Structures are given as structure tokens and as C-alpha cells.
XYZ file of C-alpha atoms in Angstrom:
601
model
C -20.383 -103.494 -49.755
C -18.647 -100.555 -49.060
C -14.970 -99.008 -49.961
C -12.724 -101.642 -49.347
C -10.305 -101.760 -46.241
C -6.893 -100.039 -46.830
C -4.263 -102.132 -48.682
C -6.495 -104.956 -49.037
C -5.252 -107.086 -52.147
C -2.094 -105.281 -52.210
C 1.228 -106.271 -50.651
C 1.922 -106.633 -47.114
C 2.368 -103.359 -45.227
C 0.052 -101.341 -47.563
C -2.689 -101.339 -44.587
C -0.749 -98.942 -42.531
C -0.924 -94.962 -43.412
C 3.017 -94.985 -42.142
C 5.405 -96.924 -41.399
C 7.062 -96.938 -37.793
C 10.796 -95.711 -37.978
C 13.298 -98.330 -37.314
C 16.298 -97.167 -35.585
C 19.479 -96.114 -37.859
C 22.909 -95.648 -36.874
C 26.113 -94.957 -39.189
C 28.409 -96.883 -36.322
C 28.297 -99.332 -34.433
C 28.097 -99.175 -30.490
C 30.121 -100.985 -27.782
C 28.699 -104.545 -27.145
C 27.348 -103.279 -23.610
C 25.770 -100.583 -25.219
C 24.110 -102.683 -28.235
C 23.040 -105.450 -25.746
C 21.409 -102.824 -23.161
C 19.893 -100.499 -25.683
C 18.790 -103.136 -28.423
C 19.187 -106.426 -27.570
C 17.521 -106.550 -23.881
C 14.752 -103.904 -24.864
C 14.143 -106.123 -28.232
C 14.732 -102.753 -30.647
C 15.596 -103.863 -34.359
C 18.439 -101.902 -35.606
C 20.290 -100.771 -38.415
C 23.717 -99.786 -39.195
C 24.530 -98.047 -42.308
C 27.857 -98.959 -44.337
C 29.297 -100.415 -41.365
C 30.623 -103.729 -43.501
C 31.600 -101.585 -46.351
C 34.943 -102.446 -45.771
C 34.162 -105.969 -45.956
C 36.133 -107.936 -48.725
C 33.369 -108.973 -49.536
C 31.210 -106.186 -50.477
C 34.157 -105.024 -52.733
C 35.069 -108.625 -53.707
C 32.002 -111.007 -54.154
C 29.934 -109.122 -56.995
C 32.172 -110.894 -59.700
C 31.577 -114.281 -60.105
C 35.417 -114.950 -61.561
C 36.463 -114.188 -57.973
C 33.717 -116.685 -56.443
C 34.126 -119.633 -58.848
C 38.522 -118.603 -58.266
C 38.238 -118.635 -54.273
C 35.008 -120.778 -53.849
C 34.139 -122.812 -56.773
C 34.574 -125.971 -55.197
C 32.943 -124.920 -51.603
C 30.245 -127.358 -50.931
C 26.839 -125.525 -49.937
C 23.391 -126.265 -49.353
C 20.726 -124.683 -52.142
C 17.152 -124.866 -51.977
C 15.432 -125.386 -55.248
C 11.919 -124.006 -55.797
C 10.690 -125.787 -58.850
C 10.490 -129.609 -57.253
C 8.013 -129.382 -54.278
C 4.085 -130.712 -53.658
C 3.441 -126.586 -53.385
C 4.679 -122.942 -53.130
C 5.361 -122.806 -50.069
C 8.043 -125.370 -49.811
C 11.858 -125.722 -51.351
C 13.339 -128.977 -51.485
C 16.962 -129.341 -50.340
C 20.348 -130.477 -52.585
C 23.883 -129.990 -51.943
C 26.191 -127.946 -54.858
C 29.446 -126.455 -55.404
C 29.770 -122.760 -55.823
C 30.622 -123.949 -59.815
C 27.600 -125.862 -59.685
C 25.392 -122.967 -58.801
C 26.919 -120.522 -60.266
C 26.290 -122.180 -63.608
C 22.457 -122.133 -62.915
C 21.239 -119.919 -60.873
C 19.961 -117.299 -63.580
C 18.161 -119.692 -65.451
C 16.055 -121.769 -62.089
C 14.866 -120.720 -59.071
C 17.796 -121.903 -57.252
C 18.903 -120.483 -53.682
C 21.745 -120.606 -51.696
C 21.115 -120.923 -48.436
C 24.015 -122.295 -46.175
C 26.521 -122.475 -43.512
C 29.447 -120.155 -44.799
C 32.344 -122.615 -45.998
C 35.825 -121.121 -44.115
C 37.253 -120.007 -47.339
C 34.188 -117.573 -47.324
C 34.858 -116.630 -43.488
C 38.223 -114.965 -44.427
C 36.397 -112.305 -46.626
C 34.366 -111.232 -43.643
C 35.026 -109.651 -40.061
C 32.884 -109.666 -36.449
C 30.237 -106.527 -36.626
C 31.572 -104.584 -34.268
C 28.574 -104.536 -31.882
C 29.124 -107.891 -30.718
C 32.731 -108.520 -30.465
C 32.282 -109.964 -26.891
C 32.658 -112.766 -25.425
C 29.292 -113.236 -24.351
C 27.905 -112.860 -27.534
C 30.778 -115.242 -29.304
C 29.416 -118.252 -27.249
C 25.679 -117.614 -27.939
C 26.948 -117.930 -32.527
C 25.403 -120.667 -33.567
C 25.707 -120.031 -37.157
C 26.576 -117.818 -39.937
C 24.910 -118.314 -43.495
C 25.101 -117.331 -47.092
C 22.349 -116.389 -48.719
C 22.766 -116.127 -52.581
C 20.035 -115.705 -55.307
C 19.720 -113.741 -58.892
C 17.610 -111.214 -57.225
C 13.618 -112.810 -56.869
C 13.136 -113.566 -53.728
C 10.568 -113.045 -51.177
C 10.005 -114.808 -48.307
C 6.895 -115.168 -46.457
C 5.628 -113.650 -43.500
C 7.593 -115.440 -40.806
C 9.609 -115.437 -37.674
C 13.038 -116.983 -36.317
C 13.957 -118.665 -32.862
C 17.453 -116.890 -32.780
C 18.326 -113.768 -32.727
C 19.440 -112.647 -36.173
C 21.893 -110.273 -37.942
C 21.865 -109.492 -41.493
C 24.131 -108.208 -43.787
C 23.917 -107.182 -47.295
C 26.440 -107.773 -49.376
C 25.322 -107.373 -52.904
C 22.276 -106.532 -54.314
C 19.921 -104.889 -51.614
C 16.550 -106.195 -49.292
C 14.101 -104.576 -48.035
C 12.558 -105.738 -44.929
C 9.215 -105.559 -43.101
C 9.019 -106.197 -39.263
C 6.082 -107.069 -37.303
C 6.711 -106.200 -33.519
C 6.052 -110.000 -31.715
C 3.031 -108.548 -29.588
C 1.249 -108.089 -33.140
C 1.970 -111.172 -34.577
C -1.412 -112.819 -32.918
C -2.905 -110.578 -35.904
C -1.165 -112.722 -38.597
C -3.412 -115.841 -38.118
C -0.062 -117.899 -37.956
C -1.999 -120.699 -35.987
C -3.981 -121.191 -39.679
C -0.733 -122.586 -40.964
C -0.804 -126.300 -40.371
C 2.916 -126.981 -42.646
C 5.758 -125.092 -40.195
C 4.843 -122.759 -36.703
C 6.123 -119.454 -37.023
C 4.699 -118.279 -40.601
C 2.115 -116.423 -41.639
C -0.763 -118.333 -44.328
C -1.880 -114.437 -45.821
C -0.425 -113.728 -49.340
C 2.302 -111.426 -48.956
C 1.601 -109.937 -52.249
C -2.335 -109.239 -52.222
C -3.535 -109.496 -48.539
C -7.305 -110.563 -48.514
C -8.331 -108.215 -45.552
C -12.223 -109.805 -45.810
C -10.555 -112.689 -44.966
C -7.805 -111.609 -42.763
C -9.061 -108.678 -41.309
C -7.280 -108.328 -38.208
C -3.711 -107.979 -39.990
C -4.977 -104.199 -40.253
C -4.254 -104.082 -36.877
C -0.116 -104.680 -37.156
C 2.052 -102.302 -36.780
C 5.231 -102.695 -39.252
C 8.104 -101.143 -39.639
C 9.702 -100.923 -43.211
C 13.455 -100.517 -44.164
C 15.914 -101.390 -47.069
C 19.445 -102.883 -46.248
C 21.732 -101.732 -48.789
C 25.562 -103.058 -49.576
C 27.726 -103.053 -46.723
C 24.311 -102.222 -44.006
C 23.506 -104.827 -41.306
C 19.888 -105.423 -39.949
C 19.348 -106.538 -36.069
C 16.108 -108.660 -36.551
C 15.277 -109.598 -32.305
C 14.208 -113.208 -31.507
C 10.280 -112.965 -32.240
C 9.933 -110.139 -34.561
C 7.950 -111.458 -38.111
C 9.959 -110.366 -40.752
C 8.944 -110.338 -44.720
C 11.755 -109.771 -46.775
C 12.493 -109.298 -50.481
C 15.136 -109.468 -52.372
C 16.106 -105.521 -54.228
C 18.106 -106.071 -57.127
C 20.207 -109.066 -58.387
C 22.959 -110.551 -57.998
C 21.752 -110.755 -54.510
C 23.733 -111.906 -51.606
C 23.809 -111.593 -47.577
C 25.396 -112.995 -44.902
C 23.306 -113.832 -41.738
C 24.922 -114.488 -38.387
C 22.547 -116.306 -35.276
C 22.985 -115.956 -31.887
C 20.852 -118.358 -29.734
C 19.945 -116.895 -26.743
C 16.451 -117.152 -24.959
C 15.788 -120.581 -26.165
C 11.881 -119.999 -26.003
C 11.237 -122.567 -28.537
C 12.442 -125.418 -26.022
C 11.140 -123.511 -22.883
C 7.871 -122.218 -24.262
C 5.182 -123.895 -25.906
C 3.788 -123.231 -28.924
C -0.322 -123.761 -27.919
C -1.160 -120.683 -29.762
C 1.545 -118.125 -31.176
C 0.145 -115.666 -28.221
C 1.504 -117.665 -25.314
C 4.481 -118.518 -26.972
C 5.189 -114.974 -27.584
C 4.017 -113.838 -23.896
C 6.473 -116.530 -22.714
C 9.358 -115.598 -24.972
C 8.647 -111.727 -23.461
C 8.923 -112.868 -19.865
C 12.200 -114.668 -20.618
C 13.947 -111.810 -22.147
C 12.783 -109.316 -19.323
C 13.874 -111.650 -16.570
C 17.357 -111.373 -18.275
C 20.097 -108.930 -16.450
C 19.676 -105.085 -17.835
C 23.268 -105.257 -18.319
C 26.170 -107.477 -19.557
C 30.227 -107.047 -18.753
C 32.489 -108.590 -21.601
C 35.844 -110.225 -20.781
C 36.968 -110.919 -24.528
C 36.863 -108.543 -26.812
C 38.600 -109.546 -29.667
C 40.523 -107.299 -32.464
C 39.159 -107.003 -36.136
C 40.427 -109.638 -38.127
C 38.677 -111.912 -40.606
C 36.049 -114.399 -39.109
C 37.931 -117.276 -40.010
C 40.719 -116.271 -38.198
C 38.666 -115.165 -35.172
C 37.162 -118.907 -35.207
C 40.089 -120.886 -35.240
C 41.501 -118.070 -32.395
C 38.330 -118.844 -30.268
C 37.510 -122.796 -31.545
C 36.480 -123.170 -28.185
C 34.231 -120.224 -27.232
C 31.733 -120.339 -30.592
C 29.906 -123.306 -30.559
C 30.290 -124.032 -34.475
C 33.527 -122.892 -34.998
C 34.560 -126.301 -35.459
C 31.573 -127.625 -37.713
C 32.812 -124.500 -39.739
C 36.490 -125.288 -40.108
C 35.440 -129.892 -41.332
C 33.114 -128.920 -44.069
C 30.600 -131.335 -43.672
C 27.929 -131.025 -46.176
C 28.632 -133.769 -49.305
C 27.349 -133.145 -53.289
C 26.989 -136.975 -54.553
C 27.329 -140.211 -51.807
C 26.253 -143.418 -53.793
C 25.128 -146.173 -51.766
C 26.816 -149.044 -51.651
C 26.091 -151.606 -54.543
C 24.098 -154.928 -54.812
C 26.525 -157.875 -55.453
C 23.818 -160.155 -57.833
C 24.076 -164.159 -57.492
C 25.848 -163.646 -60.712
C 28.808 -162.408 -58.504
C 28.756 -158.956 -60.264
C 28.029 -155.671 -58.483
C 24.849 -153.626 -59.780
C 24.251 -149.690 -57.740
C 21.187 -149.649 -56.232
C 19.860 -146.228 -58.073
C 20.471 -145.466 -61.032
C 18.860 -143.799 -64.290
C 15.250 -144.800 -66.460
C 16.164 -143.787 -69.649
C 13.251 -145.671 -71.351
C 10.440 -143.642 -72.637
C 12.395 -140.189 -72.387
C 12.044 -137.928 -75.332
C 15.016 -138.558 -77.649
C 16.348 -135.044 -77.278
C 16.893 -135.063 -73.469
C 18.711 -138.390 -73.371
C 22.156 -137.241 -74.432
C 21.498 -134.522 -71.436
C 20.461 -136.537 -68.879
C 22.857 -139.695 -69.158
C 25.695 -136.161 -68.849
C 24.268 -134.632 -66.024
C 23.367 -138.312 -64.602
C 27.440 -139.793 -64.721
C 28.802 -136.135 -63.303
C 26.357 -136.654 -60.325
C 27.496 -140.119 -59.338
C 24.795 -142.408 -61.503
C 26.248 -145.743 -62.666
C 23.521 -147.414 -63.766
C 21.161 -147.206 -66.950
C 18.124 -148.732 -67.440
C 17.167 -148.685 -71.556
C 14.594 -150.082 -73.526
C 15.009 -151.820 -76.871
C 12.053 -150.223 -78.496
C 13.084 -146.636 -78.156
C 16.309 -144.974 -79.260
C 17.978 -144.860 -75.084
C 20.245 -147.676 -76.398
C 21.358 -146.106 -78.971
C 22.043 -142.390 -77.572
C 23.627 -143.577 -74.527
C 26.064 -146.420 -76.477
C 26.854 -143.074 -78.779
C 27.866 -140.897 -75.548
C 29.878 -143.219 -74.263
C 31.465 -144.280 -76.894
C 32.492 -140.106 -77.077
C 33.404 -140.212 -74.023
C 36.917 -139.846 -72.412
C 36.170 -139.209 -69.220
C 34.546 -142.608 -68.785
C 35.527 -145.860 -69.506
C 32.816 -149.403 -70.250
C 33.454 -150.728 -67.424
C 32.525 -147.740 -64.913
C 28.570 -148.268 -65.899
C 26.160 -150.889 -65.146
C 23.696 -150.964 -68.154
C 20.027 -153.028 -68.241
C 18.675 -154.111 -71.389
C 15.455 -156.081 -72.457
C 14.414 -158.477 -74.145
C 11.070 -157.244 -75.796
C 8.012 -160.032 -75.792
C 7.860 -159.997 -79.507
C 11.562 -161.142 -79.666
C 10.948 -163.927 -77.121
C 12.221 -167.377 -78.920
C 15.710 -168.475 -78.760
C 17.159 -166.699 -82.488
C 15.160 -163.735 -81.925
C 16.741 -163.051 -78.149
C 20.016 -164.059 -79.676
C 19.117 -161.525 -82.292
C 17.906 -158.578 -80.549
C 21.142 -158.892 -77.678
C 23.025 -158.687 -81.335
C 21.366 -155.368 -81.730
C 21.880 -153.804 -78.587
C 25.222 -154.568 -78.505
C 25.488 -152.899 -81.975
C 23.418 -149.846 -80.565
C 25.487 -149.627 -76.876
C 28.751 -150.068 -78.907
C 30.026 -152.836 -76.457
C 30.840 -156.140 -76.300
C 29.097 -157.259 -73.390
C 25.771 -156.432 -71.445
C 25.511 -155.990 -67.578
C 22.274 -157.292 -66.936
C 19.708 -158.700 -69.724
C 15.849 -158.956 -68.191
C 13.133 -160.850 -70.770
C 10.288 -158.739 -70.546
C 6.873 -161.034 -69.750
C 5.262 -162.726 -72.511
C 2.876 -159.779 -73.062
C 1.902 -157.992 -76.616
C -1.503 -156.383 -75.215
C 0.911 -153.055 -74.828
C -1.089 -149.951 -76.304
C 2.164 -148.320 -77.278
C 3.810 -151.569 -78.950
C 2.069 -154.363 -80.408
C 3.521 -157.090 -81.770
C 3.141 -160.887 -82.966
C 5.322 -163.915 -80.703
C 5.846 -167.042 -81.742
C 8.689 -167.881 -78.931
C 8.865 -168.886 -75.277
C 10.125 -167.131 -72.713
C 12.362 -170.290 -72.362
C 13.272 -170.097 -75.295
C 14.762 -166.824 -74.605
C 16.300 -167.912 -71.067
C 18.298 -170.610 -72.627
C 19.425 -168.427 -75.072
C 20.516 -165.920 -72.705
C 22.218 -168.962 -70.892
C 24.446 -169.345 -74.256
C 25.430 -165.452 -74.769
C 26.441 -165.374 -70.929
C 28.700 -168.437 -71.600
C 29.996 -166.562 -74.733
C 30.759 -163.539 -72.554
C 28.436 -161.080 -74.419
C 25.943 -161.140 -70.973
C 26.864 -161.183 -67.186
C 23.796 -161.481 -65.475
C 19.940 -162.379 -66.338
C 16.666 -161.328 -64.728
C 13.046 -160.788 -65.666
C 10.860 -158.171 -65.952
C 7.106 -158.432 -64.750
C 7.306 -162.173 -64.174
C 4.146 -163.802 -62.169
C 6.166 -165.895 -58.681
C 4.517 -168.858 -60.557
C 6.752 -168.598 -63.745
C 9.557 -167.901 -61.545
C 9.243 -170.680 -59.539
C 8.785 -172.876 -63.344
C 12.001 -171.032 -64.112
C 14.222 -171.622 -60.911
C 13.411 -174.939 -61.376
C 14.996 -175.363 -64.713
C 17.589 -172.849 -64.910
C 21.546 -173.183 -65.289
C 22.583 -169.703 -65.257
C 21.567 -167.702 -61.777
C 18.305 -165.686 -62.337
C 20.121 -162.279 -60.304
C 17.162 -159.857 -60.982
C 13.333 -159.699 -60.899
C 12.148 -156.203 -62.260
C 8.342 -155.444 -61.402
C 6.271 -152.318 -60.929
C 6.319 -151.103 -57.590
C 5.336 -147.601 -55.424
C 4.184 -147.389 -51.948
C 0.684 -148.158 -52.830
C 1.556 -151.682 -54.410
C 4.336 -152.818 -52.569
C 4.827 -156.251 -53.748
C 5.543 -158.003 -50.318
C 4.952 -161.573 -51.498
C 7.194 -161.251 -54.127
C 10.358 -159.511 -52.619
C 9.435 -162.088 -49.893
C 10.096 -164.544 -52.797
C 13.038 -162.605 -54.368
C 14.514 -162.407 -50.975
C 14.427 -165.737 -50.397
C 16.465 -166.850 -53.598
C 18.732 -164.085 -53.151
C 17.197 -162.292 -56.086
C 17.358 -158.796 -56.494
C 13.873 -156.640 -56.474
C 13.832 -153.313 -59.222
C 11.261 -151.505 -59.137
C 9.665 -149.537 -62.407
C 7.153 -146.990 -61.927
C 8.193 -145.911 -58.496
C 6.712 -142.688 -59.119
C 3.013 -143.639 -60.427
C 2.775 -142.068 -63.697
C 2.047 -144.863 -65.220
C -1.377 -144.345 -63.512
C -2.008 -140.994 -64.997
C -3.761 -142.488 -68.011
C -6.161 -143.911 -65.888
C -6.835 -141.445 -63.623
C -5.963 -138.609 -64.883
C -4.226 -137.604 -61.775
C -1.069 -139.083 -60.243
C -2.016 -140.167 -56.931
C 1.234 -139.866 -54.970
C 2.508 -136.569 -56.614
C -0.256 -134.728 -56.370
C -3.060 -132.991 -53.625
C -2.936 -133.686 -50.111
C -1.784 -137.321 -49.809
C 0.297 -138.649 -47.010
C 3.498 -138.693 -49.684
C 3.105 -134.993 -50.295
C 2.518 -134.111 -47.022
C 5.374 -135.587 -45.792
C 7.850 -134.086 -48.671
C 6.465 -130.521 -47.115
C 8.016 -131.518 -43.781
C 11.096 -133.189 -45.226
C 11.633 -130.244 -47.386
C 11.711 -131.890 -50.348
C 9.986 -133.614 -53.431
C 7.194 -136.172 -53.513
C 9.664 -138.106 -56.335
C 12.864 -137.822 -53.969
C 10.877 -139.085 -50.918
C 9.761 -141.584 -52.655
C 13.343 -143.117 -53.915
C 14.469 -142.493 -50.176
C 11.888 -144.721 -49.352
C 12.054 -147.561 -51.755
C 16.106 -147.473 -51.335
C 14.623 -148.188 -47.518
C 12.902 -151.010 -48.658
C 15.961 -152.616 -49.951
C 14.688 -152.065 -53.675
C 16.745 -151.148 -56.390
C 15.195 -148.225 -58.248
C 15.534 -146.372 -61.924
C 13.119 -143.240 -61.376
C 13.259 -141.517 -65.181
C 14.170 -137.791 -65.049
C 15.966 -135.511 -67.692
C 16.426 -132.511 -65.219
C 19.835 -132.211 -63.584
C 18.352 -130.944 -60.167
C 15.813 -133.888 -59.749
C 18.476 -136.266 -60.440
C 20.577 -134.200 -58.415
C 17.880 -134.783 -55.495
C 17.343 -138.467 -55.648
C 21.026 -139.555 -55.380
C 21.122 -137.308 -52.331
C 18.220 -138.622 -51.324
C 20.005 -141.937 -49.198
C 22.154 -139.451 -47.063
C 19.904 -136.038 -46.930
C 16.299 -137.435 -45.990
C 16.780 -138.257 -41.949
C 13.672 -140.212 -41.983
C 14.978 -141.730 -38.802
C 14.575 -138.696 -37.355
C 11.175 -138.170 -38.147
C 9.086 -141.349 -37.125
C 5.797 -139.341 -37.487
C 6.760 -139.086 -41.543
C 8.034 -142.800 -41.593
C 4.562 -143.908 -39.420
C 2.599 -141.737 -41.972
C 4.008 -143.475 -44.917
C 3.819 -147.059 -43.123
C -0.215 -146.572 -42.586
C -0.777 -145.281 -46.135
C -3.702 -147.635 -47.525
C -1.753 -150.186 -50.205
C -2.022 -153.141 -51.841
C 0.994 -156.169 -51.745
């Protein structure tokens, strides 16, 4: 076969004997000069030390300061643990507290708008403190992680400016006229990245990236890297802490006026609009040094999102609104499985769970959940009864009127309470694997002995769990109290339209259990919907987020209560942001995709 190519199965850049130099300067020159020179002529740049007299750089390396000055700032962090693959981060909003507390221990990374608190700890770079670059800012961004990351091979539609703050980065940039070479038209997830592994490029099977040229640099604290519109850019994190601040000017607009057939004619377009720009520009404004938040406010009207800066719009927890049952009480909509979840990790999750927003616990009497969670509360100041919503069952070996009676008894004992939100009577069932058991009573047995303990004031509201629309058509017909819930397995392969249908008609409220389709793993040894290349994971990749959290936005779509059972703080994080921070109206290719996947009702 032959020696192998140069750098093949070695990291990016390895296939080139040198390195091209990328322009270095220790100042920074006039905007006209910067914008002739560099920006018109597409010439990456970097300045050495010109931010070193940022606050920042001398302020933002302790983490007393940040969680002081910023702990409550609202940002968006991508987490990498939760997607369908490696190539894709799903999205959650934190506070600076929030991350701060985790991100050395999970591949959490901060990736957002500045908050204006931030803005007064920075100042303009000095080459473009004009007036014609002011109204092309579109952005500026943190960029915060403990020090491993590496992004792909990939490029940007803006033109972008990079500052290190802490830590250090090292960059590798592909000149656009080579990026034809990096076969991005073979990645079928996102345009503008490159499919070849970064850290051990297969030149057999991508032998044309030996023909890129690349041009290799570090940014270290207080240097700033010009990245042009167009230019592929792989960069990696050097050192941790690790944070940057990334300002975007959008100028040429080539990804609305040039079309992406094949990465070559969008680049060849993208080149034609740049050189039919003038050679030179004349600035009106050019504003003093002073911090970026001041400069915003100064010119609210000239930077197009100064003012998005200065509201603070992103949001950590946004409930939706609750269900009011025909018992006349209120129930949220999502809320918290903790049936079935290892003993350990209860205490944990029902914590993490209230802090985020939760309000509503599903347990099971045949596990310890009742117990645990009655024990937290109970422990708890910070919450009173009354502020949770709590599900309990009736288990199909306690069906019969004194053994209901007696196992509400015992999960009021267990909860510590003196009343139960909503009771469900599980369906007259013992062929569990996990539970068997012997039943001598009726399920309506057990619904008139629910009737009695809701009269007594020791249950609010009744429901039923896995009921057939046959026994709940035997069981409108007979009951006094108001059946408020039906409880059934549901995910967007068996959608149970006939009975929602039903439920919707009596005013009953649909819950779904299983949502997720573990329960199928036993079966199949596979989860269908979390795993491979089904239409669910597919569309998380474009969403940027998890199979699980698309699938509560989806089911909270379909007007179904849901209980999804998760211990870790960032998934449960995820799903009660999933109402407000999936825009699946904005994507009707990912709603139509879902719609058509093959189900069952």
C-alpha cells in the first residue's frame, strides 16, 4: 500500500509541511486602515495584548468576582452530554451561579449574548470604533468552558472578532477558496461544517483535504483574532478556565444573497460580493474608549442589538400554565416521574426538580418515591404542602374498598400529609413481571372508596391509570365524585387519539407515562425513539437539543400532561424549558417530520 499520506490519522493541519503566517500586529490600526488592509482584502489578523487592559482580563479569572458581579446574569449554555450524537449540544438557559457550580464536573458551555453587567468590563477594539462598523454589530458573546473544547471544522456567515480573555485558543484557518477540499457538502446535519475528524483525518478517505492551505495561530489573554466572513476555522480551547468574548459584524449577507448548491458557488458568490464593495470607507463617529455598555446605551440607535442587550431576554424556568381538573383544583402540566428511580437519586432529583420550577410528583406505592419525597418535604423550609401537586396510586393488589382505604392510609403516613392531590387506581392487572400480587377487590370497590376519603378531605381529585374507554364509560356512568384524570402510556408512536378524543370529551385530563419509550427496551433491546436515525433524533439535531426534551415539547403540544422520570439536574433542566425554547413553529419541516412518523392510535 505504500507510506501513508502526510498527517493522515493525525489532527487537522498535520498534512501541511508549514503553516502559512497569519498577520500579527502589537496595535491596532485606524478603522480605515483595518477595513482597507484586512477587512476588504479578507486578511485574518491578529493583535497582540491589545485588550490587556480590559477589566476583564485582569478581573474575570476569579470566579468570586463573577458569581459577585454576574451570578444572577441569565445566559444561554450548551450541554454536550444530552444529544442523539457528537456532533450536536442541546440548549438550556442558567445563571452565572448555576454554571459556575457545574461546569468542572459536565461538559457544560457557555455560549451567549453578553448580559450588560458583563459589557461594562469590556471596551470597543480599537480597529473598529467607527460608525460604519457600529451599525453592521450584531452581537457580542461569551464563551466560557473549563478548558476542553474543540470545535469542528466550520465556518461563520459574519464577520467575527475574537478575544481571549482567560485561558488561551489556538486556531486553524482554512482560506474560503480551499474549503471545496473539506467535503462540507458530505454533511447532511448543518451547511458550513466539515464531516472529517478533526483529531485523526482519514486522508484515504478524504484525500483532497491535503490540498488546504491553513494557517495556525494561538490567541493568548488580552489578543484578538479577525476571523473574515468565509474562512473555516477549527479551534481549541488552550488551558482552562477558558473564556472569550466574540463580537459579529454582519456585513456581506451572502447567506441570504447566495445559495448554498454546493459550498463552491456559495463561496465564489460570497467573493464577488466582497470585491464589488468600495476599496475604501470614511467614518463619521468615532467614539472615545469607554466600556461597551456605556458605548451602547450612548449609540442605542446606531448598533442594531444594543437594545436586545440592555432587556435581558433569555429566561431560566417558565412553567406553563396549569390544568384546572373537573375537580376544580389546578394540576401543572409537567412535572416529575419519580416511580422506578433508584432510591439514592430521589432525594436529588425532587431538589434539583422544585429549584427549577417542578410542582408536580408522580410516585408509586410500591417503591420507596413516597416515602423520600414526604421526608424532603417535610425538611423543607423553603417549601410549604400546598406549593406541590403530588399523584399517588392505588396498586391492583389493593383494589377493594378497605384495602384502597388502607393503602391511601399509608401514603399519607409515607408523604407526611394530610391530604392527596390526585389518587389514580391503577387497572385491575397483577400479570406485572416486577410485582405480582393476589386481588380479591373491584376496581369499584376502590372508586367508591376513594369517593369517601375525598368527602373526608384526605383526597381532592380521582383518576385512573391504564383504564380500557369501555371501563370508563362503566365508570362515568356510575360515579359521584368527578373522574379529573385518565393516566395511560403514550409516545409519538402510540398516540392514543381515540382515547384523548374520549378524555376530551368529558373534560378529563390525558397523562401520559412512558413518553420516552423505555419501557420498550426490554423488548427490543433498543429504544426506538432515542436512538439511530429516526425522525425524533433527527429532528433534536436540528432543534439543538435532546430526543427526551423534544419529545415533552411535543406531547405538552398535544395538550398532554407529562411526568418524563430523570434524576439529572440538566435534563430536567431541559424539559421545563422545553415549552418556551423549542420554536417548533418555526420549523414546520421538524413539526411535518414528526406528524408523518408511522404510529399507532
Amino acid at each position: 500500500m505504500g507510506q501513508a499520506p502526510r498527517g493522515h490519522m493525525l489532527p487537522y493541519g498535520h498534512h501541511v509541511e508549514e503553516p502559512k503566517a497569519i498577520v500579527e500586529l502589537d496595535h491596532f490600526p485606524d478603522p480605515e486602515t483595518f477595513y482597507r488592509e484586512y477587512v476588504h482584502k479578507s486578511v485574518p489578523l491578529v493583535v497582540r495584548g491589545g485588550l490587556k487592559h480590559w477589566p476583564a482580563v485582569q478581573k474575570w479569572k476569579s470566579e468570586d468576582y463573577l458569581r459577585e458581579k454576574f451570578g444572577g446574569n441569565v445566559f444561554q449554555v450548551m450541554y454536550k452530554n444530552a444529544t442523539a450524537d457528537k456532533e450536536h449540544y442541546s440548549f438550556m438557559s442558567m445563571t452565572m451561579d448555576m454554571f459556575l457550580d457545574d461546569y468542572k464536573n459536565y461538559k457544560l458551555y457557555l455560549d451567549s449574548q453578553i448580559s450588560i453587567e458583563m459589557a461594562e468590563d469590556i471596551t470597543l477594539p480599537g480597529y473598529f470604533g467607527c460608525d460604519h462598523f457600529l451599525k453592521l454589530m450584531t452581537g457580542v458573546n461569551i464563551f466560557f468552558n473549563s478548558g476542553w473544547s474543540s470545535t469542528e471544522n466550520h465556518l461563520d456567515i459574519t464577520e467575527t472578532f475574537f478575544a481571549q480573555v482567560v485561558g488561551g485558543r489556538q486556531w486553524i484557518l482554512t482560506p474560503p477558496q480551499d474549503g471545496q477540499y473539506l467535503y462540507t457538502d458530505n454533511f447532511t446535519w448543518h451547511s458550513g461544517i466539515s464531516p472529517v475528524d478533526k483529531e485523526a483525518v482519514d486522508l484515504y478517505r478524504y484525500p483532497d483535504v491535503a490540498k488546504v492551505d491553513i494557517y495556525n495561530v494561538t490567541a493568548y489573554e488580552g489578543d484578538i483574532v479577525y476571523c473574515p466572513e468565509g474562512w473555516f476555522h477549527q479551534v481549541s480551547a488552550v488551558g482552562g478556565p477558558n473564556i472569550a468574548i466574540a463580537w459579529y459584524l454582519y456585513d456581506y449577507d451572502c447567506q441570504t444573497k447566495c445559495k448554498m448548491t454546493t459550498y463552491q458557488t456559495y463561496v465564489e458568490c460570497c467573493t464577488d460580493i466582497r470585491n464589488s464593495r468600495p476599496d475604501e470607507i470614511s467614518c463619521d463617529i468615532k467614539p472615545e474608549e469607554m466600556s461597551l455598555a456605556t458605548l451602547l446605551r450612548a449609540y442605542v440607535d446606531d448598533v442594531p442589538f444594543a437594545a436586545d442587550l440592555d432587556a435581558g431576554t433569555l429566561e431560566i424556568f417558565s412553567q406553563p400554565e396549569p390544568f384546572q381538573l373537573n375537580s376544580g383544583y389546578d394540576m401543572p402540566i409537567l412535572g416529575l416521574g419519580l416511580g422506578g428511580m433508584a432510591e439514592e437519586k430521589i432525594e436529588t432529583a425532587v431538589k434539583s426538580a422544585l429549584k427549577f420550577g417542578y410542582r408536580l410528583f408522580d410516585t408509586d406505592p410500591v417503591d420507596e418515591s413516597e416515602k423520600i419525597l414526604g421526608s424532603f418535604l417535610a425538611n423543607n423550609k423553603n417549601f410549604k404542602r400546598e406549593d406541590v401537586f403530588i399523584i399517588v396510586k392505588v396498586h391492583p393488589k389493593d383494589l377493594g374498598k378497605a384495602a384502597t382505604r388502607k393503602s391511601v392510609e399509608r401514603s399519607l403516613e409515607r408523604l407526611r400529609t394530610d391530604y392527596l392531590d390526585l389518587v389514580l387506581i391503577k387497572a385491575p392487572s397483577c400479570e406485572s413481571k416486577e410485582h405480582s400480587c393476589e386481588t380479591t377487590g373491584t376496581w369499584q370497590e376502590s372508586w367508591e372508596s376513594l369517593e369517601d376519603l375525598k368527602t373526608m378531605g384526605s383526597v381532592r381529585s380521582l383518576g385512573v391509570s391504564n383504564f380500557k374507554i369501555s371501563q370508563l364509560k362503566e365508570l362515568l356512568s356510575t360515579a359521584k365524585a368527578p373522574v379529573s384524570v385518565v393516566q395511560c402510556r403514550f409516545n409519538i408512536l402510540l398516540r392514543r387519539e381515540k382515547m384523548r378524543n374520549f378524555c376530551r370529551k368529558h373534560g378529563i385530563r390525558f397523562m401520559a407515562h412512558s413518553l420516552l419509550g423505555y419501557d420498550m427496551v426490554p423488548s427490543l433491546g433498543v429504544n426506538p425513539l432515542m436512538e439511530g436515525n429516526n425522525a425524533v433524533t433527527i429532528a433534536a439535531r436540528l432543534l439543538h437539543t435532546s430526543p427526551a426534551t423534544l419529545m415533552v415539547r411535543w406531547a405538552l403540544e398535544q395538550n398532554v400532561t407529562v411526568v418524563p422520570k430523570t434524576s439529572h439536574p440538566f435534563h430536567l433542566l431541559l424539559n421545563v424549558q422545553a415549552q418556551e425554547g423549542l420554536d417548533l413553529d418555526g420549523r414546520p419541516e421538524v413539526r411535518e417530520m414528526l406528524d408523518r412518523m408511522p404510529h399507532t392510535s
